[in-house]
């Protein structure tokens, strides 16, 4: 079993739809979490950090469920420009240097 | 301010050769990490350096090595290249936390070096 798992999708949604992705992790001692987006053949770009109490940035909401060991990303009012691959990142030990990425969930928003 | 810069952007090598990839972090960032990304997968962690010391190493063979310089720039070296080393190599920098807490801050990626092995 992978340390960090994501549903690869693809998720195909119409403009204006609400879509949610989950990312599960295996190590209960995981300490910090992030969502990145990656466009085709580009570098990953930070979308948002994920805080224990959940956090929102415009149309994007991230949540953490430690009991069930997953993080989620909710995108409201999807735009064509949201089409990308969304990567979750889990850091198991913030005193050591290792970040574990999921393999990403691909989102395509259609007109 | 400049973001993370990597060089070269593209590189073609043959099996058995060695390669050196370079990375300059964002000004003020003391932590540099290297990742390998193949098509269809997320980036795989190779190394992290903080204050010129190796602070983390992923599951890669000893053919992979890296170092960080006093100005916090970094090099990734790969010896005896194999076809399977063909990938996008990404460098990421972060401020690094205080008290050794490295990974509670987000990383910022460079454009990557696309390495092809023939």
mmCIF file of C-alpha atoms in Angstrom:
data_model
loop_
_atom_site.group_PDB
_atom_site.id
_atom_site.type_symbol
_atom_site.label_atom_id
_atom_site.label_comp_id
_atom_site.label_asym_id
_atom_site.label_seq_id
_atom_site.Cartn_x
_atom_site.Cartn_y
_atom_site.Cartn_z
ATOM 1 C CA UNK A 1 0.000 0.000 0.000
ATOM 2 C CA UNK A 2 1.310 3.454 -0.884
ATOM 3 C CA UNK A 3 1.980 5.920 1.906
ATOM 4 C CA UNK A 4 -0.203 8.529 0.207
ATOM 5 C CA UNK A 5 -3.035 7.580 -2.116
ATOM 6 C CA UNK A 6 -5.257 9.605 -4.395
ATOM 7 C CA UNK A 7 -8.012 8.656 -6.798
ATOM 8 C CA UNK A 8 -6.344 9.299 -10.165
ATOM 9 C CA UNK A 9 -9.608 10.253 -11.840
ATOM 10 C CA UNK A 10 -10.028 11.738 -14.316
ATOM 11 C CA UNK A 11 -12.798 13.891 -12.960
ATOM 12 C CA UNK A 12 -14.688 15.524 -15.806
ATOM 13 C CA UNK A 13 -17.057 18.249 -14.635
ATOM 14 C CA UNK A 14 -18.953 21.133 -16.243
ATOM 15 C CA UNK A 15 -18.122 24.737 -15.485
ATOM 16 C CA UNK A 16 -19.727 25.867 -12.274
ATOM 17 C CA UNK A 17 -19.757 22.421 -10.705
ATOM 18 C CA UNK A 18 -18.486 21.586 -7.245
ATOM 19 C CA UNK A 19 -15.909 18.827 -7.071
ATOM 20 C CA UNK A 20 -14.074 17.201 -4.189
ATOM 21 C CA UNK A 21 -10.920 15.125 -4.010
ATOM 22 C CA UNK A 22 -9.675 12.992 -1.165
ATOM 23 C CA UNK A 23 -6.171 11.929 -0.272
ATOM 24 C CA UNK A 24 -5.528 9.168 2.260
ATOM 25 C CA UNK A 25 -2.302 8.647 4.155
ATOM 26 C CA UNK A 26 -1.019 5.658 6.065
ATOM 27 C CA UNK A 27 1.136 7.155 8.808
ATOM 28 C CA UNK A 28 -0.923 8.394 11.707
ATOM 29 C CA UNK A 29 2.036 10.492 12.873
ATOM 30 C CA UNK A 30 1.826 12.680 9.781
ATOM 31 C CA UNK A 31 2.193 16.290 10.748
ATOM 32 C CA UNK A 32 1.813 18.687 7.843
ATOM 33 C CA UNK A 33 -0.243 18.626 4.695
ATOM 34 C CA UNK A 34 -0.468 20.585 1.462
ATOM 35 C CA UNK A 35 -2.290 20.659 -1.858
ATOM 36 C CA UNK A 36 -0.451 21.495 -5.072
ATOM 37 C CA UNK A 37 -1.691 21.823 -8.633
ATOM 38 C CA UNK A 38 0.348 20.786 -11.610
ATOM 39 C CA UNK A 39 -0.391 21.742 -15.174
ATOM 40 C CA UNK A 40 0.719 19.483 -18.006
ATOM 41 C CA UNK A 41 4.511 19.370 -18.268
ATOM 42 C CA UNK A 42 4.909 22.130 -15.685
ATOM 43 C CA UNK A 43 6.181 22.216 -12.130
ATOM 44 C CA UNK A 44 3.858 21.719 -9.145
ATOM 45 C CA UNK A 45 2.590 24.968 -7.659
ATOM 46 C CA UNK A 46 1.385 25.385 -4.109
ATOM 47 C CA UNK A 47 -2.374 25.692 -3.917
ATOM 48 C CA UNK A 48 -2.834 25.752 -0.175
ATOM 49 C CA UNK A 49 -1.673 24.375 3.128
ATOM 50 C CA UNK A 50 -4.103 22.233 5.093
ATOM 51 C CA UNK A 51 -4.700 23.177 8.690
ATOM 52 C CA UNK A 52 -6.227 21.054 11.415
ATOM 53 C CA UNK A 53 -9.291 23.258 11.672
ATOM 54 C CA UNK A 54 -9.792 23.352 7.919
ATOM 55 C CA UNK A 55 -9.168 26.396 5.788
ATOM 56 C CA UNK A 56 -10.601 28.194 2.828
ATOM 57 C CA UNK A 57 -9.099 30.292 0.061
ATOM 58 C CA UNK A 58 -11.691 31.715 -2.258
ATOM 59 C CA UNK A 59 -13.375 28.849 -4.078
ATOM 60 C CA UNK A 60 -11.053 26.275 -2.509
ATOM 61 C CA UNK A 61 -11.578 24.560 0.846
ATOM 62 C CA UNK A 62 -9.167 22.118 2.421
ATOM 63 C CA UNK A 63 -9.943 19.852 5.338
ATOM 64 C CA UNK A 64 -8.047 17.387 7.472
ATOM 65 C CA UNK A 65 -9.560 14.327 9.113
ATOM 66 C CA UNK A 66 -6.928 12.847 11.394
ATOM 67 C CA UNK A 67 -9.184 10.102 12.735
ATOM 68 C CA UNK A 68 -9.750 8.700 9.254
ATOM 69 C CA UNK A 69 -6.342 9.805 7.974
ATOM 70 C CA UNK A 70 -7.344 11.770 4.935
ATOM 71 C CA UNK A 71 -7.291 15.294 3.607
ATOM 72 C CA UNK A 72 -9.744 16.732 1.160
ATOM 73 C CA UNK A 73 -9.924 19.539 -1.356
ATOM 74 C CA UNK A 74 -13.243 21.062 -2.391
ATOM 75 C CA UNK A 75 -13.487 23.310 -5.425
ATOM 76 C CA UNK A 76 -16.654 25.329 -5.833
ATOM 77 C CA UNK A 77 -17.872 27.041 -9.014
ATOM 78 C CA UNK A 78 -15.277 25.262 -11.168
ATOM 79 C CA UNK A 79 -13.583 27.286 -13.894
ATOM 80 C CA UNK A 80 -12.006 26.068 -17.100
ATOM 81 C CA UNK A 81 -8.684 27.238 -15.676
ATOM 82 C CA UNK A 82 -9.036 24.781 -12.780
ATOM 83 C CA UNK A 83 -8.259 21.941 -15.189
ATOM 84 C CA UNK A 84 -5.032 20.428 -13.865
ATOM 85 C CA UNK A 85 -3.653 17.589 -11.781
ATOM 86 C CA UNK A 86 -4.027 18.085 -8.036
ATOM 87 C CA UNK A 87 -1.310 16.602 -5.852
ATOM 88 C CA UNK A 88 -1.528 16.111 -2.116
ATOM 89 C CA UNK A 89 1.607 16.195 0.005
ATOM 90 C CA UNK A 90 2.039 14.614 3.408
ATOM 91 C CA UNK A 91 5.019 15.198 5.669
ATOM 92 C CA UNK A 92 5.487 12.493 8.262
ATOM 93 C CA UNK A 93 8.112 14.125 10.413
ATOM 94 C CA UNK A 94 8.715 17.814 10.334
ATOM 95 C CA UNK A 95 12.135 17.357 11.899
ATOM 96 C CA UNK A 96 13.371 15.356 8.965
ATOM 97 C CA UNK A 97 13.436 16.086 5.316
ATOM 98 C CA UNK A 98 10.957 13.979 3.428
ATOM 99 C CA UNK A 99 7.774 14.985 1.673
ATOM 100 C CA UNK A 100 5.561 12.324 0.193
ATOM 101 C CA UNK A 101 3.417 13.181 -2.794
ATOM 102 C CA UNK A 102 0.375 11.361 -4.031
ATOM 103 C CA UNK A 103 0.238 10.515 -7.716
ATOM 104 C CA UNK A 104 -2.365 13.180 -8.316
ATOM 105 C CA UNK A 105 -5.993 13.515 -9.332
ATOM 106 C CA UNK A 106 -6.710 14.861 -12.789
ATOM 107 C CA UNK A 107 -9.519 17.364 -13.163
ATOM 108 C CA UNK A 108 -10.956 18.508 -16.475
ATOM 109 C CA UNK A 109 -13.522 21.284 -16.408
ATOM 110 C CA UNK A 110 -15.580 21.493 -19.579
ATOM 111 C CA UNK A 111 -17.644 24.385 -20.943
ATOM 112 C CA UNK B 1 12.150 38.265 -6.496
ATOM 113 C CA UNK B 2 13.356 35.355 -8.575
ATOM 114 C CA UNK B 3 11.816 31.999 -7.945
ATOM 115 C CA UNK B 4 13.639 28.704 -7.836
ATOM 116 C CA UNK B 5 15.875 28.400 -10.874
ATOM 117 C CA UNK B 6 17.138 25.157 -12.323
ATOM 118 C CA UNK B 7 19.607 24.410 -15.054
ATOM 119 C CA UNK B 8 19.718 23.043 -17.611
ATOM 120 C CA UNK B 9 16.079 22.897 -18.690
ATOM 121 C CA UNK B 10 16.602 19.910 -20.958
ATOM 122 C CA UNK B 11 19.359 17.362 -21.184
ATOM 123 C CA UNK B 12 19.989 14.305 -23.324
ATOM 124 C CA UNK B 13 22.489 11.714 -22.160
ATOM 125 C CA UNK B 14 23.373 8.137 -22.988
ATOM 126 C CA UNK B 15 23.489 5.144 -20.699
ATOM 127 C CA UNK B 16 26.538 5.036 -18.443
ATOM 128 C CA UNK B 17 27.180 8.772 -18.509
ATOM 129 C CA UNK B 18 26.877 11.018 -15.511
ATOM 130 C CA UNK B 19 24.920 14.236 -15.107
ATOM 131 C CA UNK B 20 24.939 17.265 -12.808
ATOM 132 C CA UNK B 21 21.784 19.275 -12.294
ATOM 133 C CA UNK B 22 21.810 22.660 -10.600
ATOM 134 C CA UNK B 23 19.353 24.568 -8.488
ATOM 135 C CA UNK B 24 19.258 28.037 -6.964
ATOM 136 C CA UNK B 25 16.664 28.501 -4.242
ATOM 137 C CA UNK B 26 14.498 31.492 -3.582
ATOM 138 C CA UNK B 27 16.459 34.183 -1.763
ATOM 139 C CA UNK B 28 16.224 33.576 1.965
ATOM 140 C CA UNK B 29 15.369 29.891 1.613
ATOM 141 C CA UNK B 30 17.829 27.587 3.305
ATOM 142 C CA UNK B 31 16.261 24.235 2.484
ATOM 143 C CA UNK B 32 16.522 22.567 -0.911
ATOM 144 C CA UNK B 33 14.880 19.302 -1.907
ATOM 145 C CA UNK B 34 15.205 17.207 -5.053
ATOM 146 C CA UNK B 35 12.489 15.110 -6.621
ATOM 147 C CA UNK B 36 12.181 12.785 -9.593
ATOM 148 C CA UNK B 37 8.909 12.739 -11.488
ATOM 149 C CA UNK B 38 8.008 10.267 -14.205
ATOM 150 C CA UNK B 39 4.912 10.570 -16.344
ATOM 151 C CA UNK B 40 1.732 9.689 -14.538
ATOM 152 C CA UNK B 41 3.228 9.728 -11.057
ATOM 153 C CA UNK B 42 3.751 12.276 -8.370
ATOM 154 C CA UNK B 43 7.214 13.605 -7.570
ATOM 155 C CA UNK B 44 9.365 11.090 -5.701
ATOM 156 C CA UNK B 45 11.578 12.456 -2.968
ATOM 157 C CA UNK B 46 15.330 12.064 -3.524
ATOM 158 C CA UNK B 47 17.132 14.360 -1.061
ATOM 159 C CA UNK B 48 16.661 17.300 1.222
ATOM 160 C CA UNK B 49 19.445 19.608 2.330
ATOM 161 C CA UNK B 50 19.259 22.236 5.003
ATOM 162 C CA UNK B 51 22.133 24.463 5.998
ATOM 163 C CA UNK B 52 24.428 22.374 3.785
ATOM 164 C CA UNK B 53 23.640 19.151 5.594
ATOM 165 C CA UNK B 54 21.654 16.221 4.251
ATOM 166 C CA UNK B 55 18.459 16.007 6.275
ATOM 167 C CA UNK B 56 16.557 13.409 4.320
ATOM 168 C CA UNK B 57 17.118 10.779 1.690
ATOM 169 C CA UNK B 58 14.589 8.883 -0.375
ATOM 170 C CA UNK B 59 14.744 5.362 -1.713
ATOM 171 C CA UNK B 60 17.229 5.967 -4.516
ATOM 172 C CA UNK B 61 20.487 4.108 -5.254
ATOM 173 C CA UNK B 62 23.910 5.426 -4.362
ATOM 174 C CA UNK B 63 24.338 6.559 -7.950
ATOM 175 C CA UNK B 64 22.379 9.601 -6.828
ATOM 176 C CA UNK B 65 24.186 12.168 -4.721
ATOM 177 C CA UNK B 66 23.754 15.823 -3.929
ATOM 178 C CA UNK B 67 25.263 18.688 -2.045
ATOM 179 C CA UNK B 68 24.387 22.181 -0.944
ATOM 180 C CA UNK B 69 26.745 25.108 -1.137
ATOM 181 C CA UNK B 70 27.279 28.008 1.300
ATOM 182 C CA UNK B 71 24.978 30.190 -0.795
ATOM 183 C CA UNK B 72 22.285 27.463 -0.427
ATOM 184 C CA UNK B 73 22.349 26.497 -4.085
ATOM 185 C CA UNK B 74 22.479 22.794 -4.741
ATOM 186 C CA UNK B 75 23.639 20.187 -7.198
ATOM 187 C CA UNK B 76 22.201 16.759 -7.905
ATOM 188 C CA UNK B 77 24.597 14.252 -9.421
ATOM 189 C CA UNK B 78 23.620 10.994 -11.049
ATOM 190 C CA UNK B 79 26.279 8.498 -12.136
ATOM 191 C CA UNK B 80 26.090 5.507 -14.456
ATOM 192 C CA UNK B 81 22.846 6.673 -16.010
ATOM 193 C CA UNK B 82 20.187 4.099 -16.808
ATOM 194 C CA UNK B 83 17.270 4.344 -19.193
ATOM 195 C CA UNK B 84 14.984 4.407 -16.168
ATOM 196 C CA UNK B 85 16.549 7.649 -14.980
ATOM 197 C CA UNK B 86 14.696 9.491 -17.739
ATOM 198 C CA UNK B 87 12.393 11.847 -15.884
ATOM 199 C CA UNK B 88 11.661 15.396 -14.852
ATOM 200 C CA UNK B 89 13.949 16.378 -11.991
ATOM 201 C CA UNK B 90 12.469 19.011 -9.744
ATOM 202 C CA UNK B 91 14.138 21.180 -7.171
ATOM 203 C CA UNK B 92 12.125 22.812 -4.424
ATOM 204 C CA UNK B 93 13.113 25.308 -1.781
ATOM 205 C CA UNK B 94 11.598 26.366 1.491
ATOM 206 C CA UNK B 95 12.617 28.592 4.330
ATOM 207 C CA UNK B 96 13.148 25.701 6.683
ATOM 208 C CA UNK B 97 11.767 26.090 10.152
ATOM 209 C CA UNK B 98 13.412 26.986 13.371
ATOM 210 C CA UNK B 99 14.499 24.319 15.781
ATOM 211 C CA UNK B 100 14.959 21.796 13.021
ATOM 212 C CA UNK B 101 11.316 21.676 12.000
ATOM 213 C CA UNK B 102 11.836 21.532 8.289
ATOM 214 C CA UNK B 103 8.671 20.356 6.668
ATOM 215 C CA UNK B 104 5.955 22.440 8.225
ATOM 216 C CA UNK B 105 6.403 25.045 5.515
ATOM 217 C CA UNK B 106 5.402 24.719 1.875
ATOM 218 C CA UNK B 107 7.950 24.130 -0.824
ATOM 219 C CA UNK B 108 8.296 26.143 -4.003
ATOM 220 C CA UNK B 109 9.366 24.369 -7.149
ATOM 221 C CA UNK B 110 11.574 25.289 -10.061
ATOM 222 C CA UNK B 111 10.602 24.529 -13.644
ATOM 223 C CA UNK B 112 12.602 21.315 -13.537
ATOM 224 C CA UNK B 113 15.210 19.665 -15.707
ATOM 225 C CA UNK B 114 13.862 17.214 -18.244
ATOM 226 C CA UNK B 115 16.445 14.434 -18.549
ATOM 227 C CA UNK B 116 16.295 11.936 -21.381
ATOM 228 C CA UNK B 117 18.545 8.886 -21.491
ATOM 229 C CA UNK B 118 19.126 7.248 -24.855
#
